[in-house]
Tab-separated table of C-alpha atoms (C1' of nucleotides) in Angstrom:
chain	number	residue	atom	x	y	z
A	1	MET	CA	22.592	6.478	29.579
A	2	PRO	CA	23.920	9.762	30.626
A	3	GLU	CA	26.852	12.044	30.457
A	4	GLY	CA	26.559	15.712	31.372
A	5	HIS	CA	24.895	16.755	28.137
A	6	THR	CA	21.967	14.402	28.883
A	7	ILE	CA	21.384	15.993	32.282
A	8	HIS	CA	21.530	19.558	30.967
A	9	ARG	CA	19.067	18.573	28.279
A	10	LEU	CA	16.785	17.055	30.923
A	11	ALA	CA	16.950	20.267	32.963
A	12	ALA	CA	15.978	22.303	29.908
A	13	ASP	CA	13.179	19.885	29.020
A	14	HIS	CA	11.847	19.993	32.598
A	15	ASN	CA	11.870	23.782	32.592
A	16	LYS	CA	9.959	23.828	29.351
A	17	ALA	CA	7.374	21.206	30.284
A	18	PHE	CA	6.865	21.741	34.007
A	19	ALA	CA	8.401	24.925	35.423
A	20	GLU	CA	6.302	27.560	37.169
A	21	ARG	CA	3.231	25.354	37.318
A	22	PRO	CA	1.853	22.850	39.772
A	23	VAL	CA	2.900	19.310	39.057
A	24	ARG	CA	1.623	15.933	40.161
A	25	ALA	CA	4.340	13.728	41.623
A	26	THR	CA	4.057	10.023	42.318
A	27	SER	CA	6.336	7.035	42.803
A	28	PRO	CA	4.654	4.052	41.166
A	29	GLN	CA	7.574	1.877	42.222
A	30	GLY	CA	7.127	3.012	45.817
A	31	LYS	CA	10.768	3.692	46.606
A	32	PHE	CA	10.262	7.467	46.571
A	33	SER	CA	6.685	7.683	47.830
A	34	ASP	CA	7.467	9.975	50.760
A	35	GLY	CA	9.447	12.438	48.647
A	36	ALA	CA	6.876	12.446	45.885
A	37	ALA	CA	4.085	13.093	48.394
A	38	LEU	CA	5.983	16.083	49.783
A	39	VAL	CA	6.137	17.882	46.438
A	40	ASP	CA	2.887	16.575	44.902
A	41	GLY	CA	0.695	19.439	43.725
A	42	ARG	CA	3.355	22.077	44.343
A	43	ILE	CA	4.928	24.419	41.796
A	44	LEU	CA	8.162	23.238	40.191
A	45	GLU	CA	10.104	26.496	40.222
A	46	THR	CA	13.200	25.483	38.302
A	47	ALA	CA	15.322	22.611	37.074
A	48	GLU	CA	19.098	22.849	37.136
A	49	ALA	CA	22.072	20.674	36.179
A	50	HIS	CA	25.650	20.486	37.390
A	51	GLY	CA	27.667	17.751	35.759
A	52	LYS	CA	25.615	14.576	35.937
A	53	HIS	CA	23.422	15.840	38.779
A	54	LEU	CA	19.887	17.114	38.221
A	55	PHE	CA	18.088	19.340	40.726
A	56	LEU	CA	14.362	20.025	40.685
A	57	GLY	CA	13.481	23.034	42.839
A	58	PHE	CA	10.119	23.359	44.576
A	59	GLY	CA	10.789	26.435	46.696
A	60	GLY	CA	11.094	26.664	50.453
A	61	GLY	CA	14.495	25.004	50.250
A	62	ASP	CA	13.046	21.751	48.898
A	63	TRP	CA	14.897	20.086	46.038
A	64	ILE	CA	14.728	16.701	44.437
A	65	HIS	CA	18.266	15.555	43.730
A	66	ILE	CA	18.544	13.053	40.886
A	67	HIS	CA	21.566	11.155	39.648
A	68	LEU	CA	20.974	8.643	36.867
A	69	GLY	CA	24.097	6.590	37.417
A	70	LEU	CA	24.883	4.031	34.775
A	71	PHE	CA	21.371	2.666	34.297
A	72	GLY	CA	19.046	5.536	35.053
A	73	LYS	CA	16.735	6.635	32.295
A	74	TYR	CA	14.115	9.289	31.648
A	75	THR	CA	11.087	9.015	29.428
A	76	LEU	CA	9.517	12.377	28.619
A	77	GLY	CA	6.316	12.630	26.700
A	78	ALA	CA	3.088	14.415	25.955
A	79	ALA	CA	-0.189	13.595	27.671
A	80	PRO	CA	-1.948	11.243	27.967
A	81	VAL	CA	0.232	9.569	30.555
A	82	PRO	CA	0.655	5.859	29.865
A	83	PRO	CA	-0.088	3.453	32.727
A	84	PRO	CA	2.993	3.403	34.947
A	85	THR	CA	5.187	0.319	35.019
A	86	ASP	CA	6.501	-0.962	38.320
A	87	THR	CA	10.019	0.375	37.843
A	88	VAL	CA	9.046	4.042	37.631
A	89	ARG	CA	10.743	5.645	40.635
A	90	LEU	CA	9.326	9.118	40.025
A	91	ARG	CA	6.585	10.313	37.735
A	92	LEU	CA	5.903	14.014	37.206
A	93	ALA	CA	2.827	15.009	35.281
A	94	ASN	CA	0.721	18.034	34.385
A	95	PRO	CA	-2.164	18.202	31.916
A	96	GLU	CA	0.205	18.426	28.929
A	97	SER	CA	3.298	16.420	29.816
A	98	TYR	CA	4.795	13.633	31.871
A	99	ALA	CA	8.285	12.528	32.886
A	100	ASP	CA	9.111	9.013	34.091
A	101	LEU	CA	12.355	8.275	35.926
A	102	ARG	CA	13.645	4.707	36.133
A	103	GLY	CA	16.702	3.135	37.712
A	104	PRO	CA	18.452	6.195	39.146
A	105	THR	CA	21.369	5.876	41.509
A	106	ALA	CA	19.933	8.793	43.478
A	107	CYS	CA	16.479	10.298	43.807
A	108	ALA	CA	16.096	12.093	47.114
A	109	LEU	CA	14.559	15.144	48.707
A	110	ILE	CA	17.320	17.483	49.882
A	111	THR	CA	17.746	20.946	51.429
A	112	ASP	CA	19.516	24.037	50.073
A	113	ALA	CA	22.542	23.177	52.202
A	114	GLU	CA	22.693	19.626	50.928
A	115	LYS	CA	22.405	20.871	47.367
A	116	GLN	CA	25.255	23.287	47.990
A	117	ALA	CA	27.364	20.429	49.323
A	118	VAL	CA	26.900	18.617	46.016
A	119	HIS	CA	28.029	21.694	44.072
A	120	ASP	CA	31.012	22.067	46.389
A	121	ARG	CA	32.325	18.604	45.709
A	122	LEU	CA	31.962	18.906	41.926
A	123	GLY	CA	34.517	20.450	39.610
A	124	PRO	CA	33.719	23.042	36.952
A	125	ASP	CA	31.238	21.957	34.284
A	126	PRO	CA	31.942	22.891	30.644
A	127	LEU	CA	28.191	23.382	30.207
A	128	ARG	CA	27.754	25.829	33.083
A	129	PRO	CA	28.318	29.369	31.849
A	130	GLY	CA	31.078	31.049	33.802
A	131	ASP	CA	32.592	27.860	35.212
A	132	ASP	CA	36.358	28.188	35.363
A	133	PRO	CA	38.642	25.681	33.604
A	134	GLY	CA	41.465	27.074	35.751
A	135	LYS	CA	39.967	25.330	38.769
A	136	ALA	CA	40.343	22.014	36.979
A	137	TRP	CA	43.836	22.966	35.846
A	138	GLN	CA	44.912	23.473	39.456
A	139	ARG	CA	44.287	19.793	40.112
A	140	ILE	CA	45.393	18.450	36.732
A	141	SER	CA	48.702	20.254	36.643
A	142	ARG	CA	49.703	18.835	40.036
A	143	SER	CA	48.568	15.274	39.490
A	144	ARG	CA	50.571	12.160	38.710
A	145	THR	CA	47.333	10.462	37.678
A	146	SER	CA	46.661	9.814	33.996
A	147	ILE	CA	44.679	12.433	32.129
A	148	ALA	CA	42.214	9.673	31.205
A	149	ALA	CA	41.446	9.063	34.883
A	150	LEU	CA	41.387	12.787	35.722
A	151	LEU	CA	38.808	13.497	33.026
A	152	MET	CA	36.466	10.952	34.630
A	153	ASP	CA	36.923	12.382	38.130
A	154	GLN	CA	33.879	14.566	38.781
A	155	LYS	CA	35.778	16.557	41.403
A	156	VAL	CA	38.141	17.662	38.631
A	157	VAL	CA	35.681	18.230	35.779
A	158	ALA	CA	31.941	17.680	36.107
A	159	GLY	CA	29.908	16.079	33.351
A	160	VAL	CA	32.532	14.247	31.307
A	161	GLY	CA	31.896	10.499	31.017
A	162	ASN	CA	33.471	7.587	29.226
A	163	VAL	CA	32.471	8.679	25.716
A	164	TYR	CA	33.526	12.335	25.912
A	165	ARG	CA	36.757	11.397	27.662
A	166	ALA	CA	37.816	8.990	24.913
A	167	GLU	CA	36.717	11.309	22.145
A	168	VAL	CA	38.237	14.546	23.440
A	169	LEU	CA	41.583	12.817	23.999
A	170	PHE	CA	41.476	11.528	20.434
A	171	ARG	CA	40.519	14.894	18.979
A	172	HIS	CA	43.517	16.478	20.665
A	173	GLY	CA	45.974	13.704	19.850
A	174	ILE	CA	46.685	13.086	23.523
A	175	ASP	CA	47.870	9.726	24.826
A	176	PRO	CA	45.413	8.773	27.602
A	177	TYR	CA	48.236	7.610	29.881
A	178	ARG	CA	50.003	10.958	29.998
A	179	THR	CA	49.874	12.318	33.525
A	180	GLY	CA	48.125	15.528	34.445
A	181	ARG	CA	51.391	17.251	35.368
A	182	ASP	CA	52.790	16.313	31.954
A	183	LEU	CA	50.011	18.231	30.221
A	184	ALA	CA	50.541	21.788	29.014
A	185	ARG	CA	48.128	24.537	29.991
A	186	HIS	CA	47.293	25.271	26.366
A	187	GLU	CA	46.411	21.602	25.814
A	188	TRP	CA	43.968	21.669	28.715
A	189	ASP	CA	42.446	24.983	27.627
A	190	ALA	CA	41.896	23.572	24.142
A	191	MET	CA	40.287	20.413	25.527
A	192	TRP	CA	37.995	22.421	27.800
A	193	ALA	CA	36.847	24.625	24.933
A	194	ASP	CA	36.305	21.570	22.782
A	195	LEU	CA	34.332	19.794	25.532
A	196	ALA	CA	32.108	22.844	25.911
A	197	ALA	CA	31.398	22.888	22.172
A	198	LEU	CA	30.900	19.126	21.846
A	199	MET	CA	28.672	18.920	24.906
A	200	ARG	CA	26.565	21.894	23.813
A	201	GLU	CA	25.976	20.101	20.548
A	202	GLY	CA	25.180	17.000	22.584
A	203	VAL	CA	22.491	18.918	24.480
A	204	ARG	CA	21.049	20.207	21.221
A	205	ASN	CA	20.936	16.811	19.487
A	206	ASN	CA	20.525	14.585	22.547
A	207	ARG	CA	23.387	12.383	21.345
A	208	ILE	CA	27.156	12.407	21.176
A	209	ASP	CA	28.799	13.206	17.849
A	210	THR	CA	32.482	13.966	17.700
A	211	VAL	CA	33.638	13.273	14.144
A	212	ARG	CA	34.850	16.359	12.285
A	213	PRO	CA	33.333	17.016	8.850
A	214	GLU	CA	36.616	16.188	7.114
A	215	HIS	CA	36.619	12.711	8.683
A	216	THR	CA	33.089	11.623	7.877
A	217	PRO	CA	32.837	8.507	5.698
A	218	GLU	CA	31.723	10.633	2.738
A	219	ALA	CA	34.698	12.972	3.096
A	220	MET	CA	37.098	10.036	3.473
A	221	GLY	CA	35.619	8.151	0.531
A	222	ARG	CA	34.602	5.197	2.714
A	223	PRO	CA	31.322	3.313	3.096
A	224	PRO	CA	28.844	4.886	5.524
A	225	ARG	CA	28.968	3.582	9.086
A	226	VAL	CA	26.690	3.404	12.085
A	227	ASP	CA	28.136	3.482	15.576
A	228	ASP	CA	26.142	1.330	17.958
A	229	HIS	CA	25.286	3.977	20.550
A	230	GLY	CA	23.477	6.530	18.429
A	231	GLY	CA	26.286	8.949	17.534
A	232	GLU	CA	29.297	9.234	15.283
A	233	VAL	CA	32.584	8.827	17.145
A	234	TYR	CA	36.271	8.190	16.527
A	235	VAL	CA	37.233	5.597	19.142
A	236	TYR	CA	34.563	4.887	21.751
A	237	ARG	CA	33.603	1.186	21.604
A	238	ARG	CA	35.514	0.771	18.362
A	239	ALA	CA	38.128	-1.641	19.751
A	240	ALA	CA	40.070	-3.528	17.053
A	241	MET	CA	38.399	-1.486	14.315
A	242	ALA	CA	40.283	0.754	11.920
A	243	CYS	CA	40.888	4.367	12.948
A	244	HIS	CA	38.895	6.750	10.746
A	245	VAL	CA	41.940	8.981	10.388
A	246	CYS	CA	45.098	6.814	10.203
A	247	GLY	CA	43.617	3.372	9.544
A	248	GLY	CA	45.460	1.871	12.533
A	249	GLU	CA	43.788	-0.401	15.028
A	250	ILE	CA	41.817	1.164	17.884
A	251	ARG	CA	42.911	-0.208	21.240
A	252	THR	CA	41.059	-0.774	24.478
A	253	ALA	CA	42.140	-1.321	28.062
A	254	GLY	CA	40.608	-1.219	31.506
A	255	LEU	CA	41.242	1.962	33.451
A	256	ALA	CA	39.657	2.656	36.833
A	257	ALA	CA	36.956	0.020	36.288
A	258	ARG	CA	35.940	1.413	32.907
A	259	ASN	CA	36.890	0.656	29.339
A	260	LEU	CA	39.249	3.093	27.747
A	261	PHE	CA	39.528	3.409	23.955
A	262	TRP	CA	42.233	5.158	21.958
A	263	CYS	CA	44.244	5.138	18.747
A	264	PRO	CA	47.958	4.618	19.440
A	265	GLY	CA	48.779	6.004	15.993
A	266	CYS	CA	46.977	9.312	16.426
A	267	GLN	CA	47.510	9.746	20.176
A	268	GLN	CA	51.223	9.891	20.842
A	269	ARG	CA	53.063	10.703	23.991
B	1	DA	C1'	15.409	-18.235	30.926
B	2	DG	C1'	19.781	-16.813	31.889
B	3	DC	C1'	24.020	-14.457	31.017
B	4	DT	C1'	26.833	-10.136	29.964
B	5	DC	C1'	27.419	-5.620	29.325
B	6	DA	C1'	26.516	-0.511	29.587
B	7	DT	C1'	27.583	6.919	28.571
B	8	DG	C1'	28.288	6.007	37.345
B	9	DG	C1'	29.578	6.325	41.791
B	10	DC	C1'	29.925	4.793	46.527
B	11	DG	C1'	31.853	2.584	50.587
B	12	DA	C1'	34.602	-1.153	52.603
B	13	DG	C1'	39.127	-3.114	52.887
C	1	DT	C1'	40.884	-2.383	43.854
C	2	DC	C1'	36.696	-4.757	44.662
C	3	DG	C1'	31.851	-5.448	45.358
C	4	DC	C1'	27.601	-3.435	45.206
C	5	DC	C1'	23.372	-0.700	43.792
C	6	DC	C1'	20.017	0.569	40.055
C	7	DT	C1'	17.553	-1.318	34.739
C	8	DG	C1'	17.210	-3.043	30.176
C	9	DA	C1'	19.088	-4.620	25.661
C	10	DG	C1'	21.209	-8.047	23.255
C	11	DC	C1'	22.979	-11.849	22.960
C	12	DT	C1'	23.127	-17.175	24.069
C	13	DG	C1'	20.660	-21.467	24.903
DNA sequence: AGCTCATGGCGAG
DNA sequence: TCGCCCTGAGCTG
C-alpha cells in the first residue's frame, strides 16, 4: 500500500533489476495482455516515479503507466519465477528477476505526450530533485481549504498520502484544520524539507517511520510498541491511544473520504 | 463464508 | 459528496 516513497523505491528496484536489458512481459490475469505483448522482449530503458505514478520506459515513446491506487501491490523477487496467480496484471521477468503487479488502479501503455500530461497535472514531489516547493506554496497560500486536505491533493504536492500527511502535521505542531492561507511560508518550507527527509528514509527502508529519537519508547521510558502498519509513527491509526509526547488522546475524524488523525494537545491552532 | 477496512483517485450529480 | 474500481488481511460467524 503505497505513498510516494513506495513508488520511488519501485522505480529504483526496476532500474536495478531490469533496466537496459530485454524483459519478458506477460499479463497472466489477461487485463493487460495487449500492452504486455507490445513491450514483450524489448529493452526496458528506464523506470521513473513522480508522486504515486510509476513510468516504465521502453523507447520509441512507449511507456507503461502504473498507479497502484489503494490496493495495488508489487512483488519483486529473484528467479525462479513462481507460477503466476490469476490476479497478476503484469509480470516482468528476465533470467535473474521478476516483478508481479496486482490490483493497480492504472496499468496502461501511453505515449510521451500522455506521460507529459500526467506530469503537468501533478504538483512538485519532495522526492524529485529540483522540484520547487514554491509551486505548492502558490496554491496553499491562496487556499481556504484545510492544510490536511491540501497535503492530500496531488495537484498541490505529489506523493504525500494519508500517513505522511498526518505525521508531518504532527511533527510541525500544526492543527490539520488550519487553512492554507493561514499557514506561514516558513511553516510550509519546514514541512517540505521534513517530507523530503522522511520520504527519502521511507525509500531507503521501504516503510514509514516518523518518530524522533527522543520520542522512542526507550527514550521516553515506556514499554516498546509496535504500530500495526510496519513503521513507527506518532498519530496515524492511533485513534484514542495516548500521544507519545503529551500523553493526551489521539483523535480521528473523516476528512475528504479519508481518516484523519491528530493530537489536539500537540497540534494547536 | 462473509463482512469491513486499507498508505487512491475518478467521474457523476 | 457519493459511488465505484482494484485486492487481500483480519476479523466475525
